[in-house]
Tab-separated table of C-alpha atoms in Angstrom:
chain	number	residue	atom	x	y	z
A	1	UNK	CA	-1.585	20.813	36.223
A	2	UNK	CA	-4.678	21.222	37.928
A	3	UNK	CA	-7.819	23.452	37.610
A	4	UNK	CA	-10.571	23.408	40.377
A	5	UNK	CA	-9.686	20.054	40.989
A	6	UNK	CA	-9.129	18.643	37.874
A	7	UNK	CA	-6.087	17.350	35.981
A	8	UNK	CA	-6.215	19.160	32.913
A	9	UNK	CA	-3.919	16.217	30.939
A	10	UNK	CA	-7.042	14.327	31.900
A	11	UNK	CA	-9.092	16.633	28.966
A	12	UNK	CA	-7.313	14.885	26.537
A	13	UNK	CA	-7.990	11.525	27.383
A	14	UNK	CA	-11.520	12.854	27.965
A	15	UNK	CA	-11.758	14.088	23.993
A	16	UNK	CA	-10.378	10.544	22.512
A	17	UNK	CA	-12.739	8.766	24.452
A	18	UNK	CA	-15.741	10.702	23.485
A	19	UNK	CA	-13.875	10.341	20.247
A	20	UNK	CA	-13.735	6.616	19.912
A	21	UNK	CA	-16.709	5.380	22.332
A	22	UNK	CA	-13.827	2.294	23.126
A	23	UNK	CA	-11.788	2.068	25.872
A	24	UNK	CA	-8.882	0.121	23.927
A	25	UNK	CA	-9.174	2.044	20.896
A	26	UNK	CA	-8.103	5.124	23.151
A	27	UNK	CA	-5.765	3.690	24.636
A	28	UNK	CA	-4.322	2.978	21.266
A	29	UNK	CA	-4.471	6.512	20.300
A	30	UNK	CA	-3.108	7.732	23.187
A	31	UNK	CA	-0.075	5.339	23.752
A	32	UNK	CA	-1.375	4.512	27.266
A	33	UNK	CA	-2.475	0.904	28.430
A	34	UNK	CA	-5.439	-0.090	28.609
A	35	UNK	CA	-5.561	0.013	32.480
A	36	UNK	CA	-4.187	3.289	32.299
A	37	UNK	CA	-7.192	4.663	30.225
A	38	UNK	CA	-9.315	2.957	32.454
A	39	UNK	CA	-8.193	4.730	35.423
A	40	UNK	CA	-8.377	8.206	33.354
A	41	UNK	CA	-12.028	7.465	32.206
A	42	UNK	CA	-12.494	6.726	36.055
A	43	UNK	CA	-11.333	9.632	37.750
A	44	UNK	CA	-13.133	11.772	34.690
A	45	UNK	CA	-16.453	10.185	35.833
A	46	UNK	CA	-15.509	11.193	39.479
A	47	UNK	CA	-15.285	14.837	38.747
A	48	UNK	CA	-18.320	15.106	36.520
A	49	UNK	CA	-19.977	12.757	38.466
A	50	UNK	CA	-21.255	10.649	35.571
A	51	UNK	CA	-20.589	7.809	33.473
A	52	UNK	CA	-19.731	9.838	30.479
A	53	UNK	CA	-19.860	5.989	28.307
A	54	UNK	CA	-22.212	3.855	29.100
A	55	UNK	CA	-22.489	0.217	28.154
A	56	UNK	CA	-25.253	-0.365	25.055
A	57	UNK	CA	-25.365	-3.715	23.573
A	58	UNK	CA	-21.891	-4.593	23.317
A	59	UNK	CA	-20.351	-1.083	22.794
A	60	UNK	CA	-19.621	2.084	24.497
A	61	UNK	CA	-22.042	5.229	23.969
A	62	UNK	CA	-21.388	8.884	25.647
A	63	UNK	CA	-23.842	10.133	28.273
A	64	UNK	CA	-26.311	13.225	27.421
A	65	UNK	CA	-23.479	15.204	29.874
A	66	UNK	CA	-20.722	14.078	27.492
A	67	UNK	CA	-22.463	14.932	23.874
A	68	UNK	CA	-22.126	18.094	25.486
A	69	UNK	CA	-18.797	17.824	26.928
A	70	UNK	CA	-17.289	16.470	23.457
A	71	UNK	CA	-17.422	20.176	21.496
A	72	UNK	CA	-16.316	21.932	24.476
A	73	UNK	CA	-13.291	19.831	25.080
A	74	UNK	CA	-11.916	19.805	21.693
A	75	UNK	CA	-12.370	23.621	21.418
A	76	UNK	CA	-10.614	23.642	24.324
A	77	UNK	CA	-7.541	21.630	23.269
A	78	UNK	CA	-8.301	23.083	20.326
A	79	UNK	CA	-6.978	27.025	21.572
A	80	UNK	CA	-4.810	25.531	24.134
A	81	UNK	CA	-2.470	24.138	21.028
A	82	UNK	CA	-2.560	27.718	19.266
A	83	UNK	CA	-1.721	29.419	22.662
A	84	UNK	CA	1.345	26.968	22.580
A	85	UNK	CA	2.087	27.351	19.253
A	86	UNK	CA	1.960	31.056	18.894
A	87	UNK	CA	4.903	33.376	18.697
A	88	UNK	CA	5.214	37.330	17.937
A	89	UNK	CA	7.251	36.408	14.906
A	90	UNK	CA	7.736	32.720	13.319
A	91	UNK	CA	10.968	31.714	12.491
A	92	UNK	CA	10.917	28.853	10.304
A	93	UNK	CA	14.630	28.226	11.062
A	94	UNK	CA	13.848	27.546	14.824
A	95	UNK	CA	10.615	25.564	14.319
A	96	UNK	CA	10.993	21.793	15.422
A	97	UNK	CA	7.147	21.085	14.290
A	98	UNK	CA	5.964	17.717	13.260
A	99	UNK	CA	3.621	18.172	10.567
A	100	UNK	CA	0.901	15.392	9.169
A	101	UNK	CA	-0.034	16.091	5.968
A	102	UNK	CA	-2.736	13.807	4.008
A	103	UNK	CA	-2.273	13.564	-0.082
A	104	UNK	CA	-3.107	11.107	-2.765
A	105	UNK	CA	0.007	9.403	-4.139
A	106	UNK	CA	0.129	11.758	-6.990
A	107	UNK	CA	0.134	14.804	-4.983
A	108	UNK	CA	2.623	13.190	-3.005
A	109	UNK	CA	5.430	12.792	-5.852
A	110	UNK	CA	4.783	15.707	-7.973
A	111	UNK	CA	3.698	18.673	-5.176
A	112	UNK	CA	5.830	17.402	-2.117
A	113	UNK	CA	9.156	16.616	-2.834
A	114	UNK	CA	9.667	20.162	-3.333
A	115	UNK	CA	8.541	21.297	-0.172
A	116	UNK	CA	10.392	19.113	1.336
A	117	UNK	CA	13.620	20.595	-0.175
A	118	UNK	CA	12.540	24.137	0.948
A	119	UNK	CA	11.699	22.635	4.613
A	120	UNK	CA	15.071	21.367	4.466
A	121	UNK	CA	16.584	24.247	3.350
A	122	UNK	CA	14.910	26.829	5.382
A	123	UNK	CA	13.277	24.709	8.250
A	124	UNK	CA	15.353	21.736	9.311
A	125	UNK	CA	13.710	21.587	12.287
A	126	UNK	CA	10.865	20.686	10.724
A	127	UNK	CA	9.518	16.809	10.206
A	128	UNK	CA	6.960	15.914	7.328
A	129	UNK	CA	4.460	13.034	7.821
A	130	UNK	CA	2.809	12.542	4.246
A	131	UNK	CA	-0.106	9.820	4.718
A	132	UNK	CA	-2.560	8.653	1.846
A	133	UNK	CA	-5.673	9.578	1.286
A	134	UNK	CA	-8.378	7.511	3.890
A	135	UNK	CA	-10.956	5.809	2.715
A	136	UNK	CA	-13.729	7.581	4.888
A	137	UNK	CA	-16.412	6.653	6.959
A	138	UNK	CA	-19.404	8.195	5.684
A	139	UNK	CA	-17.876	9.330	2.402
A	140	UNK	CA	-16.476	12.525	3.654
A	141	UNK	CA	-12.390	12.197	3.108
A	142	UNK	CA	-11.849	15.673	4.786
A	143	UNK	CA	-13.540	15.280	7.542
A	144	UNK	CA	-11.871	11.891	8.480
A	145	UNK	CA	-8.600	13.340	7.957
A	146	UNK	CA	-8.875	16.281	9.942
A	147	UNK	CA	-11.333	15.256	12.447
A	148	UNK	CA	-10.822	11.866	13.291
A	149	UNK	CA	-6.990	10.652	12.110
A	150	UNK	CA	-6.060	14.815	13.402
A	151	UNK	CA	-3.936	15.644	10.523
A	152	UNK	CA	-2.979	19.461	9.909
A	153	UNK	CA	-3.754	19.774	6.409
A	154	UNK	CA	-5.141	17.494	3.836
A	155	UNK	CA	-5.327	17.993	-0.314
A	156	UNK	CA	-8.263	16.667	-2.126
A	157	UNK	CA	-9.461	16.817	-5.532
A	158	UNK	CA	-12.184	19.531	-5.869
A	159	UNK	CA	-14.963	17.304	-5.997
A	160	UNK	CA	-14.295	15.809	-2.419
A	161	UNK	CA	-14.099	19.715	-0.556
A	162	UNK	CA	-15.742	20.427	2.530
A	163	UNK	CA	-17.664	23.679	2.125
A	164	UNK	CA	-16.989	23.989	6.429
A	165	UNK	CA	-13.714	23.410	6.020
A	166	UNK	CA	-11.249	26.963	4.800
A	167	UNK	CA	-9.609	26.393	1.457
A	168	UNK	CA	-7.124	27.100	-0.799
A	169	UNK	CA	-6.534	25.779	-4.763
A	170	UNK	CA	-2.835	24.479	-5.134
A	171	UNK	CA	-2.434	22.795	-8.658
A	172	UNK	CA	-4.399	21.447	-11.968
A	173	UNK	CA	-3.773	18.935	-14.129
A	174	UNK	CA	-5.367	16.757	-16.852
A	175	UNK	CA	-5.626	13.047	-17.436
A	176	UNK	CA	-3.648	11.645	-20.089
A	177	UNK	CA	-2.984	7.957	-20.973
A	178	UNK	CA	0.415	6.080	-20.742
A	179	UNK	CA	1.641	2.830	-23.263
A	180	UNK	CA	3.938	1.175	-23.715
A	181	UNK	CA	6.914	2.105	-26.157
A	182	UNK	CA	7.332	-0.908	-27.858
A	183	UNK	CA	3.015	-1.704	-28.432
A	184	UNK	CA	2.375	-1.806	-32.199
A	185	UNK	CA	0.097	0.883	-33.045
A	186	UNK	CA	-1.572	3.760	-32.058
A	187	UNK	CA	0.791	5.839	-34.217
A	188	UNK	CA	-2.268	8.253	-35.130
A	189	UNK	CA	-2.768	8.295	-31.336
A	190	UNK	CA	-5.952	6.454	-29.115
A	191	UNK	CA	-9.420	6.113	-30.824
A	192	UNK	CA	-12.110	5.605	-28.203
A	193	UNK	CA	-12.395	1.929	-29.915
A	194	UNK	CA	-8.669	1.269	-28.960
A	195	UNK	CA	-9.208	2.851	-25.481
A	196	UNK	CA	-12.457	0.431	-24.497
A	197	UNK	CA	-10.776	-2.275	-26.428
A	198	UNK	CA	-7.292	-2.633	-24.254
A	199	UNK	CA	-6.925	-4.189	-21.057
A	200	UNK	CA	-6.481	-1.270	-17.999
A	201	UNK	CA	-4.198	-0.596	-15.371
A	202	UNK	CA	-6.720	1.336	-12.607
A	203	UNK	CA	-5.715	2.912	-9.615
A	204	UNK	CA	-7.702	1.365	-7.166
A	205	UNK	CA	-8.178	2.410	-3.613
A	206	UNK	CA	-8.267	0.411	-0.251
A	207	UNK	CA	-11.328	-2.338	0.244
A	208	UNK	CA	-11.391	-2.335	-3.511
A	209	UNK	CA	-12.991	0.978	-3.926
A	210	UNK	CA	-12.030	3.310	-7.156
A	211	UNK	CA	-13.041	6.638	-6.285
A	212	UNK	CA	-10.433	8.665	-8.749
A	213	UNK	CA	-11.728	10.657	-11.574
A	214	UNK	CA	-11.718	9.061	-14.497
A	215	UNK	CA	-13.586	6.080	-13.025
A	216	UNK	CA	-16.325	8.472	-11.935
A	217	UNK	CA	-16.248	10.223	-15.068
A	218	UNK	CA	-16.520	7.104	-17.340
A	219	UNK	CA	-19.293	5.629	-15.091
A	220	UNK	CA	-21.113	8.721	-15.660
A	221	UNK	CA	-20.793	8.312	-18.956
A	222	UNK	CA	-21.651	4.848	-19.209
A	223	UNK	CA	-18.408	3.455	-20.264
A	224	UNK	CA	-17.115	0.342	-18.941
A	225	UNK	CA	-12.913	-0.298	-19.083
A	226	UNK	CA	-11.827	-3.872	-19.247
A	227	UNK	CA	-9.596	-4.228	-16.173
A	228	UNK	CA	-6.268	-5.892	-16.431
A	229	UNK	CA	-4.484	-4.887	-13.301
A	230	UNK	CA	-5.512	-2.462	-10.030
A	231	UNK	CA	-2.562	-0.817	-8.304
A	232	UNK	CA	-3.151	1.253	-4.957
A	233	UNK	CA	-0.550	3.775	-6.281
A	234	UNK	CA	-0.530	5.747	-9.516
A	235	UNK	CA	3.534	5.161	-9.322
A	236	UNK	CA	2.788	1.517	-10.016
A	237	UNK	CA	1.191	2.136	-13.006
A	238	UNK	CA	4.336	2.426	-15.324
A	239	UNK	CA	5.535	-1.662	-13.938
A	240	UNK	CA	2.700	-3.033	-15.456
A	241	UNK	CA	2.057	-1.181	-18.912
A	242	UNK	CA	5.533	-1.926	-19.321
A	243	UNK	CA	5.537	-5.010	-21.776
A	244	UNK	CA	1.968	-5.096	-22.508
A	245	UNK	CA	-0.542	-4.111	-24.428
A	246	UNK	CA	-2.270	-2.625	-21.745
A	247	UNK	CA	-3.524	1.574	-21.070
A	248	UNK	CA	-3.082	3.238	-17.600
A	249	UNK	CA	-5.052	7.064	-17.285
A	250	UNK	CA	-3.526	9.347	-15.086
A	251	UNK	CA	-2.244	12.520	-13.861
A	252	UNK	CA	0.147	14.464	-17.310
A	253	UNK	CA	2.461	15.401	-14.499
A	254	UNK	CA	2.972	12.069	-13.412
A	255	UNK	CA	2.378	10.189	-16.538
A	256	UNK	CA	5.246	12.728	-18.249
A	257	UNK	CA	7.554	11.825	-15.138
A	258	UNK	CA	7.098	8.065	-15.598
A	259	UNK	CA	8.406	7.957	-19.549
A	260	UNK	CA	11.385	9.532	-18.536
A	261	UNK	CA	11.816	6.347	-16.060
A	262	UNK	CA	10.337	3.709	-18.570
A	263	UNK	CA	9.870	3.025	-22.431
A	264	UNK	CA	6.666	4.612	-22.881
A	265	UNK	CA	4.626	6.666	-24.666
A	266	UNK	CA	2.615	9.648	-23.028
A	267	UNK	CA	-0.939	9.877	-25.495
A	268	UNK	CA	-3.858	12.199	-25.275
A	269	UNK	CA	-6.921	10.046	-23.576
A	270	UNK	CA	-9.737	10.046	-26.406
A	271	UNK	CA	-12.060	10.821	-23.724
A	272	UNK	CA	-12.349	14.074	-22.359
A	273	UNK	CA	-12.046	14.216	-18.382
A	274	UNK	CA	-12.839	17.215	-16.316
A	275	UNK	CA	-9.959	19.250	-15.674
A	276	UNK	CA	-8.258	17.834	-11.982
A	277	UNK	CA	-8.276	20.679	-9.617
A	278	UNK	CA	-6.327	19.560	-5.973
A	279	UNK	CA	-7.565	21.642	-3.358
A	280	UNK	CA	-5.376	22.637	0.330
A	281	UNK	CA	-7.462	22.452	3.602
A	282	UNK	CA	-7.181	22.820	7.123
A	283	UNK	CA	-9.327	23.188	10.570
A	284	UNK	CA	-10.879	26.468	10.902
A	285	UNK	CA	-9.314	27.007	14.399
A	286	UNK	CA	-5.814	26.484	13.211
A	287	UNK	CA	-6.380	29.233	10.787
A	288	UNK	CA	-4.285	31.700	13.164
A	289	UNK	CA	-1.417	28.684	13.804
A	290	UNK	CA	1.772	31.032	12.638
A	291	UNK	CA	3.362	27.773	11.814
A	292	UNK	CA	0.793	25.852	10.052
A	293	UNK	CA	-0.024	29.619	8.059
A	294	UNK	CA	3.770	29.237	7.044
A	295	UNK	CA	3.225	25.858	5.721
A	296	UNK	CA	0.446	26.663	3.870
A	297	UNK	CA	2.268	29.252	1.938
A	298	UNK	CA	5.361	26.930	1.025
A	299	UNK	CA	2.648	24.392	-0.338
A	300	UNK	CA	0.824	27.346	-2.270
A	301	UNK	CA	4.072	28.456	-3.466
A	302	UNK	CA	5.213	25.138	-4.327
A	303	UNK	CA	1.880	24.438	-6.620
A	304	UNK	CA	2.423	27.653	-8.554
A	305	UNK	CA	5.683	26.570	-9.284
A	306	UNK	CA	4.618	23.496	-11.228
A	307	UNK	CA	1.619	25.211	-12.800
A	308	UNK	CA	3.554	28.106	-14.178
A	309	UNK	CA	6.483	25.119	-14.881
């Protein structure tokens, strides 16, 4: 379709670009070729009559004309995909959405397996992306989900919220410590000399980075944990306490979850961690999205589920 000469399709080629200052990299994103973005970049710097990326060292940077274009297009897109979206009534039953939603692995066994039975039930139209947790940028996790990798709703833990970003609290848990069955010992449960004694299973992010809680906490603190093993998924933990000597701190929901899979023990931590708050959130201008508002309730009913369970 066009508008006063322009192909409007052409607005969303025009947003990734500004998006990812690189030709292939948009073409990437927008499952075109590479000469196929080219041409789109071209005829975009036709009708605006300028370069909109221009060559600096051996990158791409946007014009003055398309800093200014970049807000405008993606508020564009952005009420375009609401106008698309919206319905006088939503009907879960006849939605055929495909929804991305960004959790850390433990959100992502205890919260959504049961909305994904309700989706199922009531929604089977309905498809459920659930990606990990991105290792951001410039430290801001929401921001790179929801901005940059376009996700419709990402849960953090309370510490990492965006304050410009609406919100909702879905669950809290505490940190607990796992063993195994069989280790001799801590029958009068885990001193603070056992727990900086033992080897540690960590859950360790991408690039080597540990950004859960307890590592924060116990840095804070000034406590250093002798590390065994690092696993990028709390799920892992239970394979390699198995056997060993070795202490794993995570999640109660979790941890309780994994001794009904494996021989072990579920112990208080001897350290006490700030309670872990998970927190729901989503863009602003999809606040109004029937669809995504729909989702958001499931996921809020879901969480008070398991708190009240």
């Amino acid at each position: 379709m066009r508008y006063r000469r322009l192909d409007l399709n052409l607005l969303v080629a025009l947003d990734v670009l500004l998006e990812e200052c690189s030709v292939s990299r948009a073409a990437q994103r927008l499952n075109l070729g590479q000469s196929a973005t080219s041409a789109a970049l071209g005829r975009l710097r036709e009708h605006f009559q300028d370069p909109l990326l221009l060559p600096v060292g051996r990158g791409l940077e946007p014009s003055a004309l398309a800093r200014q274009l970049a807000p405008k297009v993606r508020e564009v897109l952005s009420l375009t995909g609401e106008v698309v979206e919206m319905s006088a009534a939503f009907d879960p039953a006849r939605c055929d959405r495909r929804f991305i939603l960004v959790a850390s692995d433990y959100v992502a066994a205890t919260l959504v397996p049961a909305v994904s039975r309700t989706l199922a039930r009531v929604a089977p139209g309905v498809s459920l992306v659930v990606r990990d947790l991105p290792l951001p940028r410039d430290g801001d996790v929401v921001a790179e989900a929801l901005d940059y990798r376009r996700s419709d709703l990402v849960i953090v833990p309370q510490p990492r919220i965006n304050p410009r970003y609406p919100h909702a609290s879905l669950l809290q848990d505490e940190l607990c410590c796992i063993v195994c069955a069989d280790t001799p010992g801590y029958q009068q449960g885990l001193s603070l000399a056992d727990y900086c004694a033992a080897g540690h299973v960590v859950r360790e992010f991408s690039h080597g980075q540990n950004l859960s809680l307890d590592t924060q906490h116990l840095r804070e603190m000034g406590i250093e944990r002798r590390l065994d093993v690092a696993v990028q998924s709390f799920a892992l933990m239970a394979e390699f306490v198995v056997g060993t000597p070795r202490i794993a701190t995570l999640f109660r929901r979790q941890a309780e979850a994994l001794a009904r899979r494996y021989p072990l023990r579920v112990l208080a931590s001897p350290i006490v961690f700030p309670v872990a708050s998970q927190v729901l959130q989503w863009q602003p201008q999809q606040a109004s999205d029937p669809a995504l508002a729909w989702l958001r309730q499931v996921l809020t009913e879901q969480a008070e589920v398991l708190d009240q369970g």
